[in-house]
Coordinates of C-alpha atoms (C1' of nucleotides) in Angstrom, one line a residue:
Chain A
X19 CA 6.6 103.4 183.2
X20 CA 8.1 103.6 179.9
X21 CA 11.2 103.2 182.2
X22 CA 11.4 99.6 181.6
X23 CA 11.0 100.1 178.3
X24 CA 13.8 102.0 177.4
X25 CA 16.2 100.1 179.4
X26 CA 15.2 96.9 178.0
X27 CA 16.1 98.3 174.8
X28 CA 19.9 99.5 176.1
X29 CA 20.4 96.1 177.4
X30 CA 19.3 94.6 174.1
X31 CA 21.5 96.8 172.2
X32 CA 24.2 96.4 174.6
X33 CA 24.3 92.9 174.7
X34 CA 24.2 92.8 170.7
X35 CA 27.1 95.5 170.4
X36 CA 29.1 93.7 172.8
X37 CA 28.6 90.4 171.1
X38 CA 29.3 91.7 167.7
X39 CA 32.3 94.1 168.9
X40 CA 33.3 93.0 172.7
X41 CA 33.1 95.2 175.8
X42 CA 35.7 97.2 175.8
X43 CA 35.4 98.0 172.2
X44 CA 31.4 99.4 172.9
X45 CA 31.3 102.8 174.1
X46 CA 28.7 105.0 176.0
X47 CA 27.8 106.4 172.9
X48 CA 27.9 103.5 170.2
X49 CA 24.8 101.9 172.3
X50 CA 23.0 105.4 172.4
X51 CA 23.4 106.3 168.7
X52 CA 21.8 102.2 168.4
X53 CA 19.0 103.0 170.3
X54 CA 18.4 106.6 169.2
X55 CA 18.7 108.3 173.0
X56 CA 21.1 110.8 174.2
X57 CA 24.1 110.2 176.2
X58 CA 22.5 111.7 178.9
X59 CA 19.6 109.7 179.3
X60 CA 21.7 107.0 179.3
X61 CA 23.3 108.1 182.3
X62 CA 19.7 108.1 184.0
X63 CA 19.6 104.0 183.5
X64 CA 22.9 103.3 184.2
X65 CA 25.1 105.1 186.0
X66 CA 28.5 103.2 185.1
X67 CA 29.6 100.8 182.2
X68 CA 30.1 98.0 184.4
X69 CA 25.8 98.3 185.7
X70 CA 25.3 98.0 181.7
X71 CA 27.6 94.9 181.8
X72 CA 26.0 93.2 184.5
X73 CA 22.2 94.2 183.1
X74 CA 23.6 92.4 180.4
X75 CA 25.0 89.5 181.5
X76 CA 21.8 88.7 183.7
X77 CA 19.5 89.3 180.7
X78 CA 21.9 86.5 179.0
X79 CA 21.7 84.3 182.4
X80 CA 17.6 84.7 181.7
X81 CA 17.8 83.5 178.0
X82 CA 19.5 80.3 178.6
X83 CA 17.5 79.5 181.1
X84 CA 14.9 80.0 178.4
X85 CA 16.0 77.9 176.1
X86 CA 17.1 75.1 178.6
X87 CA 13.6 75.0 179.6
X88 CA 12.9 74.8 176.0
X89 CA 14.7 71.8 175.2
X90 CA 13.6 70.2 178.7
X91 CA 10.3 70.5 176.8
X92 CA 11.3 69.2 173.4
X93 CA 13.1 66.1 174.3
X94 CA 12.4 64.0 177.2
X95 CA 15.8 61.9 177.2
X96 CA 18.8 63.4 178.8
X97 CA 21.1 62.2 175.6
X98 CA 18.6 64.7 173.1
X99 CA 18.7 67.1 175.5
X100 CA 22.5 67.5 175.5
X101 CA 22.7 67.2 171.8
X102 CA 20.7 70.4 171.8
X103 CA 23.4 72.1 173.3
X104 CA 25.7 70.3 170.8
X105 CA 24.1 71.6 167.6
X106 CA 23.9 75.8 169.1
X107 CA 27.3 76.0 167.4
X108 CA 26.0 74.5 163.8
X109 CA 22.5 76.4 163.9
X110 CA 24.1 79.6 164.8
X111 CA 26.8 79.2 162.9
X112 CA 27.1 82.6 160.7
X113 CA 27.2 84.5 164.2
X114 CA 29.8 82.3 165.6
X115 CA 31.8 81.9 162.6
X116 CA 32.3 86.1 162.6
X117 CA 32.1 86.4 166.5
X118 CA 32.9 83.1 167.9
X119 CA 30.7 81.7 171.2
X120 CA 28.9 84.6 173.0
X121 CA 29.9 82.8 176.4
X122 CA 33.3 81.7 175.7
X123 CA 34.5 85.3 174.0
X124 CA 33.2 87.3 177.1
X125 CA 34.6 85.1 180.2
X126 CA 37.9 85.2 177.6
X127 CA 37.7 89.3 177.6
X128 CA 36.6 89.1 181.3
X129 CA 39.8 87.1 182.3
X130 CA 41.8 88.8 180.1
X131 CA 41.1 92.2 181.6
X132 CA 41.0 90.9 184.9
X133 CA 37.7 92.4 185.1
X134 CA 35.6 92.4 188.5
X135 CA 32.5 91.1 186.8
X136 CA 34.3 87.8 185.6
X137 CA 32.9 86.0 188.0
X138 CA 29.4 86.7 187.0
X139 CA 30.2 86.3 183.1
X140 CA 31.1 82.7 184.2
X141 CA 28.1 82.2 185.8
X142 CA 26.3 81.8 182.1
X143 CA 28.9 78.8 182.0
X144 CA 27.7 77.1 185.2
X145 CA 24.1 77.6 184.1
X146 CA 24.8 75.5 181.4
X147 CA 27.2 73.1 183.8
X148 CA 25.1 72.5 186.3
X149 CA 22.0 71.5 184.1
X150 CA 24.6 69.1 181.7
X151 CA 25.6 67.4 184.9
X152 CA 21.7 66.8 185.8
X153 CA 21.6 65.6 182.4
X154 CA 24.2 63.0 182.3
X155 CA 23.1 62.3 186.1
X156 CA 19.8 61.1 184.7
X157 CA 21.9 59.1 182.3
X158 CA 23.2 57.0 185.1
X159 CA 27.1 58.7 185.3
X160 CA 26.7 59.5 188.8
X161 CA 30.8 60.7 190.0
X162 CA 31.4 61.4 186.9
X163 CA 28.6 64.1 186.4
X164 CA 30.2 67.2 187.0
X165 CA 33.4 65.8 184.9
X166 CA 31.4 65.0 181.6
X167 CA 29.9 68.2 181.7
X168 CA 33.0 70.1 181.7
X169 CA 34.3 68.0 178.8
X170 CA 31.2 68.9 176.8
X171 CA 31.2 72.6 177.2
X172 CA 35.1 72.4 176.7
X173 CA 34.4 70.7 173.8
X174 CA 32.6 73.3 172.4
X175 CA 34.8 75.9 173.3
X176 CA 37.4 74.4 171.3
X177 CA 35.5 73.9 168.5
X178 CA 33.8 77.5 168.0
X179 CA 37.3 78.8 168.9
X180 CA 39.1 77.0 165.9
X181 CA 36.1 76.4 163.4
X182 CA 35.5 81.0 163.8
X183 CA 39.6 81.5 163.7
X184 CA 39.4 79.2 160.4
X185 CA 36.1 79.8 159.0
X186 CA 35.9 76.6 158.6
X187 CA 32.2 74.9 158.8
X188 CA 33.1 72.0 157.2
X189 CA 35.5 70.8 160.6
X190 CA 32.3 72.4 163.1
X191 CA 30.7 70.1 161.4
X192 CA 32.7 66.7 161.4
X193 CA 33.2 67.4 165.5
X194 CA 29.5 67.7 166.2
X195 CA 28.8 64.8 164.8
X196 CA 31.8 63.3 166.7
X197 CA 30.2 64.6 169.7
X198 CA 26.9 62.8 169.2
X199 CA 28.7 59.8 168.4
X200 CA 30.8 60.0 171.7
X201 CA 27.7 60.6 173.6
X202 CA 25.8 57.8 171.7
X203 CA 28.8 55.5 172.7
X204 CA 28.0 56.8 176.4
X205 CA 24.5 56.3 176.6
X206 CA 25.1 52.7 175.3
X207 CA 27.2 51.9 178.2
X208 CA 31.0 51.6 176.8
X209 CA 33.9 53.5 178.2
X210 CA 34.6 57.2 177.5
Chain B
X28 CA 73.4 100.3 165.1
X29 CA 71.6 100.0 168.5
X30 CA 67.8 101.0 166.8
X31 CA 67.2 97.1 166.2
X32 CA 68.0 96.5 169.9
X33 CA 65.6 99.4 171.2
X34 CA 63.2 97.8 168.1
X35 CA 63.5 94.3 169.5
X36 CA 62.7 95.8 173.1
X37 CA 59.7 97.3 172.0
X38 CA 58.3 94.1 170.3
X39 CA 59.3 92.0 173.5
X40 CA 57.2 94.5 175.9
X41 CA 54.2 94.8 173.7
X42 CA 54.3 91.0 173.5
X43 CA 53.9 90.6 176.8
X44 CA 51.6 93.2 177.3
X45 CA 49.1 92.3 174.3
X46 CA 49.5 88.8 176.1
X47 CA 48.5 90.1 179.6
X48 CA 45.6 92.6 178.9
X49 CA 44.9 92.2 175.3
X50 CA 45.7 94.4 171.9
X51 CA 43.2 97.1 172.4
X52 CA 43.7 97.7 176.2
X53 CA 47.3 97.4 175.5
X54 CA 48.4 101.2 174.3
X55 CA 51.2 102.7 173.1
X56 CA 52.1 105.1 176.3
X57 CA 51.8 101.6 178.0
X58 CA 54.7 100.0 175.9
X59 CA 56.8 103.3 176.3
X60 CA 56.3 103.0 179.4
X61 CA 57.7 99.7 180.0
X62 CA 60.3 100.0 177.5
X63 CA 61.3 103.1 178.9
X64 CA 61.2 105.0 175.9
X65 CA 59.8 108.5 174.7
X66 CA 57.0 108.1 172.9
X67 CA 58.4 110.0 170.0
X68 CA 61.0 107.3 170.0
X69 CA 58.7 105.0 169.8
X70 CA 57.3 106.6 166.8
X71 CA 60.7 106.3 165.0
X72 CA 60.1 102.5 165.1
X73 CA 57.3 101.8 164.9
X74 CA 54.3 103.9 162.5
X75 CA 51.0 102.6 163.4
X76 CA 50.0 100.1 166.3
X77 CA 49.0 97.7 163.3
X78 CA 52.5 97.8 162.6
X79 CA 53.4 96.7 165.9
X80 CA 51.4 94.0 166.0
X81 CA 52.1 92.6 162.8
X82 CA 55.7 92.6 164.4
X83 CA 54.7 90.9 167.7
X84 CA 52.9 88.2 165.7
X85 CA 55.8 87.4 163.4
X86 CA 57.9 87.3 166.5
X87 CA 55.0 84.7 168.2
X88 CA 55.7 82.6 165.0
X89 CA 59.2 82.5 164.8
X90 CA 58.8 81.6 168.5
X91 CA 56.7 79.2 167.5
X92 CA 59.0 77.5 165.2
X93 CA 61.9 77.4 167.6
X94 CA 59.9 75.7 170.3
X95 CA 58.8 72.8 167.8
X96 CA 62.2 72.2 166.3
X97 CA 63.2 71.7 170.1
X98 CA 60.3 68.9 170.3
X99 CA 61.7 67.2 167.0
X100 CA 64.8 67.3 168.9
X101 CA 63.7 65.8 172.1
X102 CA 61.9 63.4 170.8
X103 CA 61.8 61.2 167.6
X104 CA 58.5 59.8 168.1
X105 CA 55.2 61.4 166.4
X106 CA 53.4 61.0 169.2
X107 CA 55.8 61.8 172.1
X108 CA 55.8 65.5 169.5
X109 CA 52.7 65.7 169.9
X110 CA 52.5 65.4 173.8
X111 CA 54.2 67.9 173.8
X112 CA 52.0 69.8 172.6
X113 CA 49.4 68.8 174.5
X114 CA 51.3 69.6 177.8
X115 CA 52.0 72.9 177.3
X116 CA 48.8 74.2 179.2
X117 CA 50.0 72.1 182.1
X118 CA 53.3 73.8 181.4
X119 CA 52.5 77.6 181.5
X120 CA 49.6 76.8 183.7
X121 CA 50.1 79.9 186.0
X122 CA 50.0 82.4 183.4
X123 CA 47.4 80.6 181.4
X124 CA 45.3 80.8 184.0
X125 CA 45.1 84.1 184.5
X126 CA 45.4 85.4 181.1
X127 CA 44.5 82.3 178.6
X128 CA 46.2 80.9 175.9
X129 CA 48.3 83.3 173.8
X130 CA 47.5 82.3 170.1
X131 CA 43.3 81.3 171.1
X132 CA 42.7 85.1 173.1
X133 CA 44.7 87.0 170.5
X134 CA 42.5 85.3 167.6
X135 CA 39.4 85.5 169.4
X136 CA 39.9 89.2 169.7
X137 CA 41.2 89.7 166.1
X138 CA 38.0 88.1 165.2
X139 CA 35.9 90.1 167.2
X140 CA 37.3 93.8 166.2
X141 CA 37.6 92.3 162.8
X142 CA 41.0 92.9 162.5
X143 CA 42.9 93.5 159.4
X144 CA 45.5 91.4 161.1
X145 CA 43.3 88.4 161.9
X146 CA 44.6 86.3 158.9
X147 CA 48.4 86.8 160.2
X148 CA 47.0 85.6 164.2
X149 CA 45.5 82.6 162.7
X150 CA 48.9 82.1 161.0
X151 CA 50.1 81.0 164.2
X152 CA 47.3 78.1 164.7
X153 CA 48.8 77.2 161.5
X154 CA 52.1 76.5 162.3
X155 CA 50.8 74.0 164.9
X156 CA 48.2 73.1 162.3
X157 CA 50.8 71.7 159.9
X158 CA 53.4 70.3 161.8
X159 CA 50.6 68.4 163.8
X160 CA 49.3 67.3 160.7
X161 CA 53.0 66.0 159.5
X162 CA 53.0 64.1 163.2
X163 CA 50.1 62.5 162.2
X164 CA 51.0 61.4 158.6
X165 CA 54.3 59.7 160.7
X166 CA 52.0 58.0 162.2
X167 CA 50.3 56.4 159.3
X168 CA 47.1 58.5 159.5
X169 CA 47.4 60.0 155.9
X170 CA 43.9 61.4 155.1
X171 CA 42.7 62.5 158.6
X172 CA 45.6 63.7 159.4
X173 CA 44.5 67.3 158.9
X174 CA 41.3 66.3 160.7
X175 CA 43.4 65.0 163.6
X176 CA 45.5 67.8 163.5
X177 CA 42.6 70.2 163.7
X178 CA 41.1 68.2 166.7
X179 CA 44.2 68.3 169.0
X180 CA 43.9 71.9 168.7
X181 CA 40.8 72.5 168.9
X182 CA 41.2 70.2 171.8
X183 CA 43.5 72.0 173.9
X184 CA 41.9 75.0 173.0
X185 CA 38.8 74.4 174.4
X186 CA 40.5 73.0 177.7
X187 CA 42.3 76.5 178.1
X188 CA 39.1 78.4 177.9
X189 CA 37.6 76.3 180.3
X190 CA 40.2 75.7 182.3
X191 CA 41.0 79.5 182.9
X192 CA 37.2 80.8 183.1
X193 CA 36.9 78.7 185.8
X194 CA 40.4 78.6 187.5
X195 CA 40.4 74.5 187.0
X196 CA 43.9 73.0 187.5
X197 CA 42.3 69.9 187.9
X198 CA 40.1 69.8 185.2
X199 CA 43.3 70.6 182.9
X200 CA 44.9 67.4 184.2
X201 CA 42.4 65.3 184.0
X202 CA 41.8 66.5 180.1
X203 CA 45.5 66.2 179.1
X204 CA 45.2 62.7 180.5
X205 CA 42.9 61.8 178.3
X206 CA 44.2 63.5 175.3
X207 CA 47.6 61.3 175.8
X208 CA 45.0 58.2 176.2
X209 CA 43.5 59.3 173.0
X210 CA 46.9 59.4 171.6
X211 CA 48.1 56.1 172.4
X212 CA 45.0 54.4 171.3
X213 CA 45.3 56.4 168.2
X214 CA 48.7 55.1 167.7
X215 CA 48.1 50.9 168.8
X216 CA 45.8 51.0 166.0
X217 CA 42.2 51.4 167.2
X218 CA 39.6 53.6 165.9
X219 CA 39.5 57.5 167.0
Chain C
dC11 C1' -5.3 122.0 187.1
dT12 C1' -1.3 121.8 189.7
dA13 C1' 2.6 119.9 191.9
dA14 C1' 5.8 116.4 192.0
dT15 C1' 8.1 112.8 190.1
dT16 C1' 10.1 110.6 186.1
dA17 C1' 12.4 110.6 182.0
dT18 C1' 15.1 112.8 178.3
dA19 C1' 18.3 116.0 176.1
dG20 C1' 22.6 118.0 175.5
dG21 C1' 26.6 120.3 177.1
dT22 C1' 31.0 119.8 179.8
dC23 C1' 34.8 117.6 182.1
dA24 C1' 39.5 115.5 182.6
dA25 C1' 41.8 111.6 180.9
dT26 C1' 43.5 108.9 177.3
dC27 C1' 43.7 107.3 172.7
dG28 C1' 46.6 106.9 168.1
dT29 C1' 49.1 109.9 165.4
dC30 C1' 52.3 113.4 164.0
dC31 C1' 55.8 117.0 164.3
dT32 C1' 60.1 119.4 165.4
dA33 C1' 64.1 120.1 168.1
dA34 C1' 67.8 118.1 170.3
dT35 C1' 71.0 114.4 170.8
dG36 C1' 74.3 110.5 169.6
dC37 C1' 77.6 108.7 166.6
dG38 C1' 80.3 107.0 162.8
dA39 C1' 82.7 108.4 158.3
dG40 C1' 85.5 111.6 156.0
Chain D
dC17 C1' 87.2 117.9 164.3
dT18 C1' 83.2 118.1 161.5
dC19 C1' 79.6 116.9 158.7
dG20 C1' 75.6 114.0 158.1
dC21 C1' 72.6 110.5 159.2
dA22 C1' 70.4 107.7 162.8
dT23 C1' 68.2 107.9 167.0
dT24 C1' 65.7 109.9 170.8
dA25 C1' 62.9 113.2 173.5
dG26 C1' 58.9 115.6 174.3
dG27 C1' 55.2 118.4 173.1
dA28 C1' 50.8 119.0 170.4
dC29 C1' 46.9 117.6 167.6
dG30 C1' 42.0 116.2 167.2
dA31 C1' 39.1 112.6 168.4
dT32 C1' 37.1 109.6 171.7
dT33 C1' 36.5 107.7 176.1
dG34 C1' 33.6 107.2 180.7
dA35 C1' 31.5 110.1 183.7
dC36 C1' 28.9 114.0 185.5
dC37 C1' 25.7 118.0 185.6
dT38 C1' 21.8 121.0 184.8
dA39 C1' 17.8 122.3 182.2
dT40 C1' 13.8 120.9 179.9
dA41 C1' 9.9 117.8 178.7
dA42 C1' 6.7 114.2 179.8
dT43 C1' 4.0 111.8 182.9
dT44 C1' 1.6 110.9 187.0
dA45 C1' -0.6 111.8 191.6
dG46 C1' -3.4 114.5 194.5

DNA sequence: CTAATTATAGGTCAATCGTCCTAATGCGAG
DNA sequence: CTCGCATTAGGACGATTGACCTATAATTAG
């Protein structure tokens, strides 16, 4: 039963490697020298790269879930809510400034390979989507749900993208706040 | 005479193909290939795959500069410049699509190996970076003009990501739309 | 306790990677 | 024509890749 266990801890290591260094850059063996287990036991959990890809990327699915349901349970109004998802960027920002946005750097490898699981690496996105759109449903935006969502994630996209290329804090910084302000301006009824 | 020819071939091909599957699954069989060249030739040319990098990214930059002098050409407005910038992803939509943009992927994955070369990929974004910052100062916006600059990338850049993860023509028009809107309130005067 | 199942270790495989080397060409200057 | 340099071809290298196999150890079931 210790089965579990020692899968869990590939996946872990897997999806930390793959963070830090990016999939095709994480070998077989990189992941079993992390977790102290021979090659071939590896093999025994999963039996191509891809499975460990896909273990990975559901085990990511599962954590933002988490922590949506976590700031469903902090904040009560939809406008605090999304601001959570705002501020990831500043309050993980040594890990995205050396690795950029977990999400966005994968679905970018996954497109860029062409890679069969690209549709499920974008599934992480649409977790996040869909629950946005509830978000600015409850705000009153009705049609333009769906729309405001994609603007917020692409916003974000941009601004990990250019604020990790740069290093640069300092301008992650000046567009959150942006962000709120937009949203603010939203929630108060004016135009976007 | 002919070695800068076969040189120039070389650098054309492993643009493309660093473009269509990325640096590290682009190798250099793969170029030879292409190029249809030993790979001993290739050797002759070209030392290291660093090397050939470092040539494809000077090649993206002087590129880069051609394409803006033709804007400065077309146009004598700052802010008909900068549409064009903005447009591009509309412009090369097929093949950003499929394979994102060029300068954002390349830098993501510079960032993510930790590429000795990540300084010169991000010396692309800069070229943009300045001469949207000069655009800007034209158009009275002295002290933010950096920070404007910065945004309009950022900006696009976060639209590609999107817009490609998720195969979103639409969403792509409906954001350049609002990017020119921006503009042009930008330029009658009102607050950003 | 024993038998069966689960889990782990480690070797092997062909393919490919970046790199390097030498031999054979092509070609222009004298 | 010939000498010498520039260019090309193609093989070989050690290392690493994802994948596979078999033998052993650990655990569980009866």
């Amino acid at each position: 039963m210790s089965a579990g266990k020692t899968r869990n801890e590939i996946i872990k290591a897997a999806d930390q490697l793959i963070y830090l260094n990016g999939y095709e850059h994480t070998s077989f063996a990189t992941i079993a020298n992390v977790v102290k287990i021979s090659r071939g036991n590896f093999y025994y959990h999963f039996k191509t790269k891809d499975q460990i890809l896909n273990a990975v990327i559901e085990q990511r699915k599962t954590n933002t879930r988490s922590m949506i349901r976590q700031w469903e349970q902090q904040h009560t109004k939809p406008a605090e809510r999304i601001k959570c998802y705002i501020k990831i960027i500043l309050q993980n920002w040594p890990k995205i400034k050396q690795h950029g946005c977990p999400v966005g750097t994968l679905c970018n490898e996954m497109t860029k390979l062409s890679h069969p699981s690209q549709k499920q690496a974008r599934g992480i996105f649409t977790i996040f989507r869909k629950w946005l759109r509830d978000q600015f449903r409850l705000l009153g935006h009705e049609e333009q749900a769906d729309q405001l969502a994609m603007h917020v994630l692409s916003w974000s996209q941009g601004v990990a993208t250019m604020a990790s290329t740069f290093k640069a804090q300092q301008f992650a910084e000046n567009e959150v706040d942006q962000m709120c302000r937009w949203l603010d301006e939203l929630t108060t009824g004016k135009s976007i």
